[in-house]
Amino acid sequence: MYPGVKRALRFCGLVLGAWLTVQYVLPTVFPFLLGTALALAAEPGVKFLKERFRLPRAVGAAFCVSVVFLAILAGLVTLLALMFRELGALSGILPTMAEAVRNGIDALRNWLSALASRAPESLRPALEGSVAAFFSGGTALLSKGVDFLLGLAGGILRHVPDSALSLGTAVISGYMISARLPSLKKRVSALFSREKLKKLRVSARKMKDACLGWLLAQVKLAGMTLILLTAGFLLLRIPYAPLWALAVALVDAFPVLGTGTVLIPWALVCFIQGDGGRAVGLLGLYAVASLTRSAMEPKLVGQHLGLDPLTTLLALYAGYRFWGLPGMLLSPLLAVTLLSLLPASADS
C-alpha cells in the first residue's frame, strides 16, 4: 500500500475513533476520569501521610481525596456566592430594565411602522403587514424570554439527578483509585511495553499542556473582552458598567453569538429613542470587541496549543460545521490530540 494512502487511512481511523470516543465512550467513563483526576491531585498528600505518619494508604487516600474534593467544592461555592451577590444587585433594577425594554420595543415598532407608511403604495401593505406580524407578539417577547429561561432552568434541573450520580461516582472512584494507585500503575505498566508507555506519557503530557493552554487562551480572551466592554461602558456612562460588561462577555463566550447579540439591538433602541451618541458608542464598542476577538482568538489559541494560526482557524471552522458550538470550542484540542498521535502511530 502506498505510504500516502496508508497515512490517510490512519488519519481517518483516528478521526473516527475520536468521534466514537466523544460520542459514546466519554459519557460513560467521564465520572471515572474525574475520580482519576481527584486521585492524582491527592497523591502528594497521600505519600506525605504515608511516609511521615505511617498511615495506611487507604486512610490517607480517604482523607486527602476528601480534602481535595472539599477544596474544589469550596471554590465553586465561593464563585456561585459572588455570582448570586451580583445577581441580587441586578434584581433590584430588573423592573426598571423590563420597562426600558418594553419602551424600546414600542419605539422600534413605531419607527418601523412610520418607515413602512412612507414606502411606495405598491410596497406599503406588505411592509405594514410584515411589521404588524413581527410585533403581533411584540408585547410577549419578554414572556417568551422568560419561558425560554424557565425551560432552560427546567432542563438543568432535569439533569441534576444525573449530575449528582456522576459526581458521587467520581468521588467514590477517586477514593478507590487513590487507595490502589500503585497497583493500578503496575497493571498499566504490565499491559504496555516501556516504549509504548513512553509514547503514552508524551501524548498525555501534550494533552495536559493543550488543555491548560486552551483554558488559558479562553480566559485571556474573556478577560480582554471584559476589560474592553467595561472601559467602553464606563466611557458611555452606563450604570452598573462592570456587571453589564460581565453579562455581555458571557454571551461573547459563545462564538456564534458574540457581543453583537446584545450590543447591536441595544444600539438600535438607543438610536430610536434619540440617544444617537450612545448608539454610535455601542456600535463602535461592538466593532472594537469583535475585531479584537476575531484577530486574537486564532493567535492566542494556536500559541497556547502549539498550533499554527491557520490550522487553529481551520479547526475552529470545521468544529462548528460538524458539531456546532461545542465543536468550535473543543476542535482545537482534538486537532492537538490527532497531531500528537499521528507521529506516534507513524513510528509504530
mmCIF file of C-alpha atoms in Angstrom:
data_model
loop_
_atom_site.group_PDB
_atom_site.id
_atom_site.type_symbol
_atom_site.label_atom_id
_atom_site.label_comp_id
_atom_site.label_asym_id
_atom_site.label_seq_id
_atom_site.Cartn_x
_atom_site.Cartn_y
_atom_site.Cartn_z
ATOM 1 C CA MET A 1 0.000 0.000 0.000
ATOM 2 C CA TYR A 2 1.240 3.474 -0.844
ATOM 3 C CA PRO A 3 2.528 5.437 2.182
ATOM 4 C CA GLY A 4 0.217 8.381 1.410
ATOM 5 C CA VAL A 5 -2.870 6.144 1.291
ATOM 6 C CA LYS A 6 -1.797 4.380 4.477
ATOM 7 C CA ARG A 7 -1.298 7.698 6.230
ATOM 8 C CA ALA A 8 -4.694 8.964 5.039
ATOM 9 C CA LEU A 9 -6.438 5.786 6.230
ATOM 10 C CA ARG A 10 -4.691 6.059 9.590
ATOM 11 C CA PHE A 11 -5.804 9.657 9.927
ATOM 12 C CA CYS A 12 -9.423 8.760 9.028
ATOM 13 C CA GLY A 13 -9.308 5.943 11.560
ATOM 14 C CA LEU A 14 -8.091 8.331 14.245
ATOM 15 C CA VAL A 15 -10.843 10.830 13.406
ATOM 16 C CA LEU A 16 -13.490 8.078 13.521
ATOM 17 C CA GLY A 17 -12.080 6.751 16.782
ATOM 18 C CA ALA A 18 -12.080 10.242 18.291
ATOM 19 C CA TRP A 19 -15.698 10.784 17.244
ATOM 20 C CA LEU A 20 -16.824 7.428 18.665
ATOM 21 C CA THR A 21 -14.935 8.157 21.871
ATOM 22 C CA VAL A 22 -16.547 11.576 22.339
ATOM 23 C CA GLN A 23 -19.994 10.325 21.338
ATOM 24 C CA TYR A 24 -20.216 7.052 23.252
ATOM 25 C CA VAL A 25 -17.210 6.217 25.434
ATOM 26 C CA LEU A 26 -16.574 9.550 27.134
ATOM 27 C CA PRO A 27 -20.070 9.935 28.718
ATOM 28 C CA THR A 28 -19.645 6.507 30.327
ATOM 29 C CA VAL A 29 -16.104 6.878 31.647
ATOM 30 C CA PHE A 30 -16.288 10.592 32.489
ATOM 31 C CA PRO A 31 -17.003 10.081 36.243
ATOM 32 C CA PHE A 32 -14.026 7.709 36.463
ATOM 33 C CA LEU A 33 -11.814 10.240 34.687
ATOM 34 C CA LEU A 34 -12.860 12.776 37.318
ATOM 35 C CA GLY A 35 -12.103 10.207 40.006
ATOM 36 C CA THR A 36 -8.661 9.633 38.493
ATOM 37 C CA ALA A 37 -8.038 13.386 38.486
ATOM 38 C CA LEU A 38 -9.031 13.566 42.157
ATOM 39 C CA ALA A 39 -6.752 10.639 42.995
ATOM 40 C CA LEU A 40 -3.779 12.158 41.148
ATOM 41 C CA ALA A 41 -4.351 15.541 42.804
ATOM 42 C CA ALA A 42 -4.451 13.863 46.221
ATOM 43 C CA GLU A 43 -1.404 11.636 45.575
ATOM 44 C CA PRO A 44 1.273 14.019 47.009
ATOM 45 C CA GLY A 45 -0.710 14.299 50.246
ATOM 46 C CA VAL A 46 -1.230 10.535 50.408
ATOM 47 C CA LYS A 47 2.507 9.938 50.010
ATOM 48 C CA PHE A 48 3.297 12.545 52.683
ATOM 49 C CA LEU A 49 0.909 11.000 55.227
ATOM 50 C CA LYS A 50 2.164 7.509 54.499
ATOM 51 C CA GLU A 51 5.857 8.385 54.769
ATOM 52 C CA ARG A 52 5.648 10.918 57.613
ATOM 53 C CA PHE A 53 2.921 9.491 59.861
ATOM 54 C CA ARG A 54 2.943 5.839 58.709
ATOM 55 C CA LEU A 55 -0.757 5.962 57.951
ATOM 56 C CA PRO A 56 -2.242 3.130 55.887
ATOM 57 C CA ARG A 57 -2.662 4.147 52.279
ATOM 58 C CA ALA A 58 -6.442 3.653 52.384
ATOM 59 C CA VAL A 59 -6.773 6.082 55.321
ATOM 60 C CA GLY A 60 -4.529 8.683 53.702
ATOM 61 C CA ALA A 61 -6.380 8.310 50.398
ATOM 62 C CA ALA A 62 -9.757 8.820 52.065
ATOM 63 C CA PHE A 63 -8.518 11.928 53.897
ATOM 64 C CA CYS A 64 -6.648 13.551 51.003
ATOM 65 C CA VAL A 65 -9.291 12.876 48.349
ATOM 66 C CA SER A 66 -11.889 14.352 50.725
ATOM 67 C CA VAL A 67 -9.717 17.443 51.255
ATOM 68 C CA VAL A 68 -9.205 17.930 47.503
ATOM 69 C CA PHE A 69 -12.902 17.459 46.784
ATOM 70 C CA LEU A 70 -13.941 19.844 49.564
ATOM 71 C CA ALA A 71 -11.418 22.438 48.370
ATOM 72 C CA ILE A 72 -12.834 22.283 44.837
ATOM 73 C CA LEU A 73 -16.369 22.415 46.221
ATOM 74 C CA ALA A 74 -15.500 25.413 48.405
ATOM 75 C CA GLY A 75 -14.088 27.215 45.372
ATOM 76 C CA LEU A 76 -17.241 26.562 43.374
ATOM 77 C CA VAL A 77 -19.472 27.663 46.261
ATOM 78 C CA THR A 78 -17.455 30.873 46.646
ATOM 79 C CA LEU A 79 -17.751 31.557 42.930
ATOM 80 C CA LEU A 80 -21.504 30.930 42.987
ATOM 81 C CA ALA A 81 -21.882 33.140 46.081
ATOM 82 C CA LEU A 82 -20.136 36.008 44.318
ATOM 83 C CA MET A 83 -22.297 35.466 41.251
ATOM 84 C CA PHE A 84 -25.537 35.440 43.276
ATOM 85 C CA ARG A 85 -24.469 38.561 45.128
ATOM 86 C CA GLU A 86 -24.080 40.377 41.826
ATOM 87 C CA LEU A 87 -27.385 38.954 40.597
ATOM 88 C CA GLY A 88 -29.005 40.205 43.795
ATOM 89 C CA ALA A 89 -27.802 43.703 42.989
ATOM 90 C CA LEU A 90 -29.129 43.274 39.462
ATOM 91 C CA SER A 91 -32.547 42.089 40.659
ATOM 92 C CA GLY A 92 -33.149 45.469 42.266
ATOM 93 C CA ILE A 93 -33.143 47.182 38.876
ATOM 94 C CA LEU A 94 -34.882 44.418 36.904
ATOM 95 C CA PRO A 95 -38.315 46.153 36.911
ATOM 96 C CA THR A 96 -36.743 49.319 35.527
ATOM 97 C CA MET A 97 -34.853 47.282 32.934
ATOM 98 C CA ALA A 98 -38.023 45.437 31.883
ATOM 99 C CA GLU A 99 -39.858 48.725 31.447
ATOM 100 C CA ALA A 100 -36.953 50.101 29.410
ATOM 101 C CA VAL A 101 -37.038 47.025 27.161
ATOM 102 C CA ARG A 102 -40.794 47.419 26.629
ATOM 103 C CA ASN A 103 -40.340 51.082 25.779
ATOM 104 C CA GLY A 104 -37.562 50.143 23.370
ATOM 105 C CA ILE A 105 -39.759 47.546 21.641
ATOM 106 C CA ASP A 106 -42.612 50.047 21.340
ATOM 107 C CA ALA A 107 -40.251 52.700 19.961
ATOM 108 C CA LEU A 108 -38.846 50.238 17.428
ATOM 109 C CA ARG A 109 -42.352 49.233 16.320
ATOM 110 C CA ASN A 110 -43.441 52.850 15.888
ATOM 111 C CA TRP A 111 -40.277 53.682 13.967
ATOM 112 C CA LEU A 112 -40.669 50.732 11.587
ATOM 113 C CA SER A 113 -44.365 51.499 11.132
ATOM 114 C CA ALA A 114 -43.508 55.097 10.233
ATOM 115 C CA LEU A 115 -40.939 53.886 7.706
ATOM 116 C CA ALA A 116 -43.452 51.456 6.205
ATOM 117 C CA SER A 117 -46.098 54.186 5.916
ATOM 118 C CA ARG A 118 -43.701 56.288 3.822
ATOM 119 C CA ALA A 119 -42.905 53.441 1.419
ATOM 120 C CA PRO A 120 -44.361 53.349 -2.129
ATOM 121 C CA GLU A 121 -48.004 52.328 -2.268
ATOM 122 C CA SER A 122 -47.177 49.060 -4.013
ATOM 123 C CA LEU A 123 -44.913 48.004 -1.133
ATOM 124 C CA ARG A 124 -46.718 49.685 1.744
ATOM 125 C CA PRO A 125 -49.336 46.963 2.523
ATOM 126 C CA ALA A 126 -46.716 44.192 2.523
ATOM 127 C CA LEU A 127 -44.328 46.162 4.724
ATOM 128 C CA GLU A 128 -47.024 47.226 7.166
ATOM 129 C CA GLY A 129 -48.271 43.649 7.335
ATOM 130 C CA SER A 130 -44.748 42.397 7.989
ATOM 131 C CA VAL A 131 -44.232 44.922 10.787
ATOM 132 C CA ALA A 132 -47.613 44.065 12.302
ATOM 133 C CA ALA A 133 -46.897 40.341 12.077
ATOM 134 C CA PHE A 134 -43.442 40.737 13.579
ATOM 135 C CA PHE A 135 -44.745 42.748 16.513
ATOM 136 C CA SER A 136 -48.028 40.881 16.904
ATOM 137 C CA GLY A 137 -46.308 39.101 19.731
ATOM 138 C CA GLY A 138 -44.050 42.046 20.457
ATOM 139 C CA THR A 139 -45.530 42.598 23.878
ATOM 140 C CA ALA A 140 -44.964 38.923 24.512
ATOM 141 C CA LEU A 141 -41.277 38.995 23.658
ATOM 142 C CA LEU A 142 -40.368 39.333 27.311
ATOM 143 C CA SER A 143 -42.663 36.491 28.274
ATOM 144 C CA LYS A 144 -41.084 34.386 25.539
ATOM 145 C CA GLY A 145 -37.700 35.200 27.006
ATOM 146 C CA VAL A 146 -38.945 34.230 30.453
ATOM 147 C CA ASP A 147 -40.383 30.986 29.039
ATOM 148 C CA PHE A 148 -37.022 30.254 27.458
ATOM 149 C CA LEU A 149 -35.221 30.858 30.745
ATOM 150 C CA LEU A 150 -37.724 28.695 32.602
ATOM 151 C CA GLY A 151 -37.288 25.941 30.020
ATOM 152 C CA LEU A 152 -33.532 26.229 30.366
ATOM 153 C CA ALA A 153 -33.818 26.046 34.149
ATOM 154 C CA GLY A 154 -36.108 23.036 33.826
ATOM 155 C CA GLY A 155 -33.606 21.329 31.545
ATOM 156 C CA ILE A 156 -30.840 21.980 34.054
ATOM 157 C CA LEU A 157 -32.971 20.648 36.896
ATOM 158 C CA ARG A 158 -33.782 17.516 34.873
ATOM 159 C CA HIS A 159 -30.062 16.855 34.588
ATOM 160 C CA VAL A 160 -29.392 17.429 38.295
ATOM 161 C CA PRO A 161 -30.031 13.763 39.284
ATOM 162 C CA ASP A 162 -27.682 12.502 36.553
ATOM 163 C CA SER A 163 -25.077 15.085 37.513
ATOM 164 C CA ALA A 164 -25.355 14.151 41.194
ATOM 165 C CA LEU A 165 -24.969 10.467 40.314
ATOM 166 C CA SER A 166 -21.921 11.227 38.149
ATOM 167 C CA LEU A 167 -20.375 13.373 40.877
ATOM 168 C CA GLY A 168 -20.970 10.724 43.533
ATOM 169 C CA THR A 169 -19.477 8.071 41.265
ATOM 170 C CA ALA A 170 -16.467 10.310 40.633
ATOM 171 C CA VAL A 171 -15.811 10.833 44.348
ATOM 172 C CA ILE A 172 -16.199 7.144 45.214
ATOM 173 C CA SER A 173 -13.995 6.109 42.299
ATOM 174 C CA GLY A 174 -11.474 8.736 43.438
ATOM 175 C CA TYR A 175 -11.240 7.025 46.848
ATOM 176 C CA MET A 176 -10.843 3.595 45.266
ATOM 177 C CA ILE A 177 -8.310 4.675 42.633
ATOM 178 C CA SER A 178 -6.228 6.609 45.181
ATOM 179 C CA ALA A 179 -6.153 3.650 47.583
ATOM 180 C CA ARG A 180 -4.940 1.321 44.799
ATOM 181 C CA LEU A 181 -2.932 3.750 42.676
ATOM 182 C CA PRO A 182 0.469 1.982 42.911
ATOM 183 C CA SER A 183 -1.018 -1.400 41.962
ATOM 184 C CA LEU A 184 -3.014 0.200 39.145
ATOM 185 C CA LYS A 185 0.178 1.793 37.805
ATOM 186 C CA LYS A 186 1.871 -1.612 37.857
ATOM 187 C CA ARG A 187 -1.022 -3.177 35.948
ATOM 188 C CA VAL A 188 -0.878 -0.457 33.312
ATOM 189 C CA SER A 189 2.887 -0.916 33.053
ATOM 190 C CA ALA A 190 2.397 -4.666 32.601
ATOM 191 C CA LEU A 191 -0.049 -4.114 29.733
ATOM 192 C CA PHE A 192 2.315 -1.939 27.704
ATOM 193 C CA SER A 193 5.942 -2.124 26.763
ATOM 194 C CA ARG A 194 8.360 0.518 28.027
ATOM 195 C CA GLU A 195 8.451 2.200 24.618
ATOM 196 C CA LYS A 196 4.654 2.383 24.344
ATOM 197 C CA LEU A 197 4.403 3.730 27.881
ATOM 198 C CA LYS A 198 6.915 6.423 26.977
ATOM 199 C CA LYS A 199 4.838 7.421 23.950
ATOM 200 C CA LEU A 200 1.670 7.410 26.051
ATOM 201 C CA ARG A 201 3.335 9.647 28.643
ATOM 202 C CA VAL A 202 4.439 12.051 25.931
ATOM 203 C CA SER A 203 0.922 12.120 24.429
ATOM 204 C CA ALA A 204 -0.658 12.563 27.864
ATOM 205 C CA ARG A 205 1.742 15.400 28.664
ATOM 206 C CA LYS A 206 0.936 17.082 25.360
ATOM 207 C CA MET A 207 -2.784 16.661 26.000
ATOM 208 C CA LYS A 208 -2.460 18.120 29.501
ATOM 209 C CA ASP A 209 -0.486 21.075 28.166
ATOM 210 C CA ALA A 210 -3.075 21.506 25.406
ATOM 211 C CA CYS A 211 -5.987 21.545 27.871
ATOM 212 C CA LEU A 212 -4.246 24.047 30.129
ATOM 213 C CA GLY A 213 -3.257 26.145 27.112
ATOM 214 C CA TRP A 214 -6.795 26.125 25.714
ATOM 215 C CA LEU A 215 -8.229 27.121 29.094
ATOM 216 C CA LEU A 216 -5.655 29.893 29.475
ATOM 217 C CA ALA A 217 -6.405 31.172 25.969
ATOM 218 C CA GLN A 218 -10.158 31.277 26.686
ATOM 219 C CA VAL A 219 -9.571 33.072 29.991
ATOM 220 C CA LYS A 220 -7.367 35.635 28.251
ATOM 221 C CA LEU A 221 -9.949 36.214 25.506
ATOM 222 C CA ALA A 222 -12.775 36.574 28.038
ATOM 223 C CA GLY A 223 -10.664 38.905 30.188
ATOM 224 C CA MET A 224 -9.737 41.005 27.169
ATOM 225 C CA THR A 225 -13.387 41.325 26.151
ATOM 226 C CA LEU A 226 -14.423 42.105 29.730
ATOM 227 C CA ILE A 227 -11.821 44.882 30.047
ATOM 228 C CA LEU A 228 -12.783 46.419 26.685
ATOM 229 C CA LEU A 229 -16.505 46.325 27.486
ATOM 230 C CA THR A 230 -16.055 47.688 31.000
ATOM 231 C CA ALA A 231 -13.955 50.583 29.735
ATOM 232 C CA GLY A 232 -16.431 51.288 26.935
ATOM 233 C CA PHE A 233 -19.475 51.182 29.216
ATOM 234 C CA LEU A 234 -17.768 53.473 31.706
ATOM 235 C CA LEU A 235 -16.977 55.956 28.928
ATOM 236 C CA LEU A 236 -20.606 55.787 27.799
ATOM 237 C CA ARG A 237 -21.711 56.359 31.431
ATOM 238 C CA ILE A 238 -23.829 53.217 31.539
ATOM 239 C CA PRO A 239 -24.933 52.302 35.082
ATOM 240 C CA TYR A 240 -23.596 49.055 36.524
ATOM 241 C CA ALA A 241 -20.930 49.013 33.802
ATOM 242 C CA PRO A 242 -18.851 46.088 35.181
ATOM 243 C CA LEU A 243 -21.976 43.941 35.637
ATOM 244 C CA TRP A 244 -23.215 44.692 32.121
ATOM 245 C CA ALA A 245 -19.733 44.016 30.757
ATOM 246 C CA LEU A 246 -19.654 40.649 32.531
ATOM 247 C CA ALA A 247 -23.070 39.703 31.105
ATOM 248 C CA VAL A 248 -22.060 40.635 27.546
ATOM 249 C CA ALA A 249 -18.697 38.866 27.954
ATOM 250 C CA LEU A 250 -20.533 35.677 28.979
ATOM 251 C CA VAL A 251 -22.653 35.935 25.829
ATOM 252 C CA ASP A 252 -19.477 36.536 23.823
ATOM 253 C CA ALA A 253 -18.034 33.285 25.177
ATOM 254 C CA PHE A 254 -20.363 31.538 22.708
ATOM 255 C CA PRO A 255 -18.538 32.200 19.426
ATOM 256 C CA VAL A 256 -21.589 32.297 17.143
ATOM 257 C CA LEU A 257 -23.487 34.708 19.410
ATOM 258 C CA GLY A 258 -20.790 37.264 20.160
ATOM 259 C CA THR A 259 -21.118 40.735 21.595
ATOM 260 C CA GLY A 260 -23.300 41.848 18.663
ATOM 261 C CA THR A 261 -26.193 39.778 20.020
ATOM 262 C CA VAL A 262 -26.521 42.345 22.819
ATOM 263 C CA LEU A 263 -24.805 45.499 21.578
ATOM 264 C CA ILE A 264 -26.448 45.845 18.139
ATOM 265 C CA PRO A 265 -30.090 45.700 19.379
ATOM 266 C CA TRP A 266 -29.105 47.929 22.292
ATOM 267 C CA ALA A 267 -27.600 50.497 19.892
ATOM 268 C CA LEU A 268 -30.697 50.344 17.680
ATOM 269 C CA VAL A 269 -33.006 51.047 20.615
ATOM 270 C CA CYS A 270 -30.789 53.947 21.746
ATOM 271 C CA PHE A 271 -30.878 55.386 18.221
ATOM 272 C CA ILE A 272 -34.667 55.165 18.042
ATOM 273 C CA GLN A 273 -35.002 56.810 21.456
ATOM 274 C CA GLY A 274 -32.880 59.727 20.247
ATOM 275 C CA ASP A 275 -29.694 58.836 22.078
ATOM 276 C CA GLY A 276 -27.536 58.818 18.954
ATOM 277 C CA GLY A 277 -24.253 59.346 20.795
ATOM 278 C CA ARG A 278 -24.684 56.247 22.929
ATOM 279 C CA ALA A 279 -25.862 54.264 19.875
ATOM 280 C CA VAL A 280 -22.728 55.174 17.940
ATOM 281 C CA GLY A 281 -20.608 54.386 21.001
ATOM 282 C CA LEU A 282 -22.177 50.942 21.391
ATOM 283 C CA LEU A 283 -21.674 50.167 17.707
ATOM 284 C CA GLY A 284 -18.058 51.310 17.923
ATOM 285 C CA LEU A 285 -17.549 49.206 21.037
ATOM 286 C CA TYR A 286 -19.038 46.216 19.228
ATOM 287 C CA ALA A 287 -16.685 46.744 16.287
ATOM 288 C CA VAL A 288 -13.621 47.032 18.518
ATOM 289 C CA ALA A 289 -14.519 43.998 20.682
ATOM 290 C CA SER A 290 -15.477 41.846 17.701
ATOM 291 C CA LEU A 291 -12.399 42.691 15.664
ATOM 292 C CA THR A 292 -10.117 42.236 18.667
ATOM 293 C CA ARG A 293 -11.517 38.787 19.456
ATOM 294 C CA SER A 294 -11.530 37.697 15.801
ATOM 295 C CA ALA A 295 -7.912 38.774 15.379
ATOM 296 C CA MET A 296 -6.631 37.400 18.690
ATOM 297 C CA GLU A 297 -8.538 34.105 19.032
ATOM 298 C CA PRO A 298 -6.668 32.049 16.382
ATOM 299 C CA LYS A 299 -3.357 33.532 17.512
ATOM 300 C CA LEU A 300 -3.893 33.015 21.257
ATOM 301 C CA VAL A 301 -5.442 29.558 20.952
ATOM 302 C CA GLY A 302 -2.800 28.468 18.459
ATOM 303 C CA GLN A 303 0.017 29.911 20.569
ATOM 304 C CA HIS A 304 -1.083 28.147 23.748
ATOM 305 C CA LEU A 305 -1.882 24.885 21.956
ATOM 306 C CA GLY A 306 1.235 24.913 19.782
ATOM 307 C CA LEU A 307 -0.801 25.126 16.563
ATOM 308 C CA ASP A 308 -0.316 27.312 13.544
ATOM 309 C CA PRO A 309 -2.941 30.128 13.490
ATOM 310 C CA LEU A 310 -4.228 28.913 10.107
ATOM 311 C CA THR A 311 -4.591 25.374 11.455
ATOM 312 C CA THR A 312 -6.392 26.770 14.504
ATOM 313 C CA LEU A 313 -8.783 28.738 12.304
ATOM 314 C CA LEU A 314 -9.453 25.631 10.196
ATOM 315 C CA ALA A 315 -10.099 23.577 13.351
ATOM 316 C CA LEU A 316 -12.497 26.212 14.732
ATOM 317 C CA TYR A 317 -14.486 26.363 11.495
ATOM 318 C CA ALA A 318 -14.552 22.587 10.971
ATOM 319 C CA GLY A 319 -15.614 22.028 14.588
ATOM 320 C CA TYR A 320 -18.503 24.448 14.196
ATOM 321 C CA ARG A 321 -19.615 22.914 10.888
ATOM 322 C CA PHE A 322 -19.621 19.378 12.297
ATOM 323 C CA TRP A 323 -20.650 19.795 15.943
ATOM 324 C CA GLY A 324 -21.849 23.377 16.409
ATOM 325 C CA LEU A 325 -20.747 25.459 19.386
ATOM 326 C CA PRO A 326 -19.274 22.594 21.461
ATOM 327 C CA GLY A 327 -17.261 21.500 18.442
ATOM 328 C CA MET A 328 -15.991 25.018 17.865
ATOM 329 C CA LEU A 329 -14.775 25.164 21.446
ATOM 330 C CA LEU A 330 -13.214 21.706 21.559
ATOM 331 C CA SER A 331 -11.966 21.195 17.982
ATOM 332 C CA PRO A 332 -8.544 22.804 18.658
ATOM 333 C CA LEU A 333 -7.999 20.261 21.447
ATOM 334 C CA LEU A 334 -8.984 17.472 19.063
ATOM 335 C CA ALA A 335 -6.535 18.823 16.479
ATOM 336 C CA VAL A 336 -3.712 18.815 19.031
ATOM 337 C CA THR A 337 -4.594 15.261 20.063
ATOM 338 C CA LEU A 338 -4.602 13.999 16.481
ATOM 339 C CA LEU A 339 -1.334 15.749 15.657
ATOM 340 C CA SER A 340 0.278 14.279 18.775
ATOM 341 C CA LEU A 341 -0.947 10.757 17.952
ATOM 342 C CA LEU A 342 -0.035 10.749 14.261
ATOM 343 C CA PRO A 343 3.744 10.769 14.729
ATOM 344 C CA ALA A 344 3.446 8.037 17.378
ATOM 345 C CA SER A 345 1.320 5.955 15.016
ATOM 346 C CA ALA A 346 3.633 6.541 12.110
ATOM 347 C CA ASP A 347 6.608 5.260 14.081
ATOM 348 C CA SER A 348 4.866 2.098 15.236
#
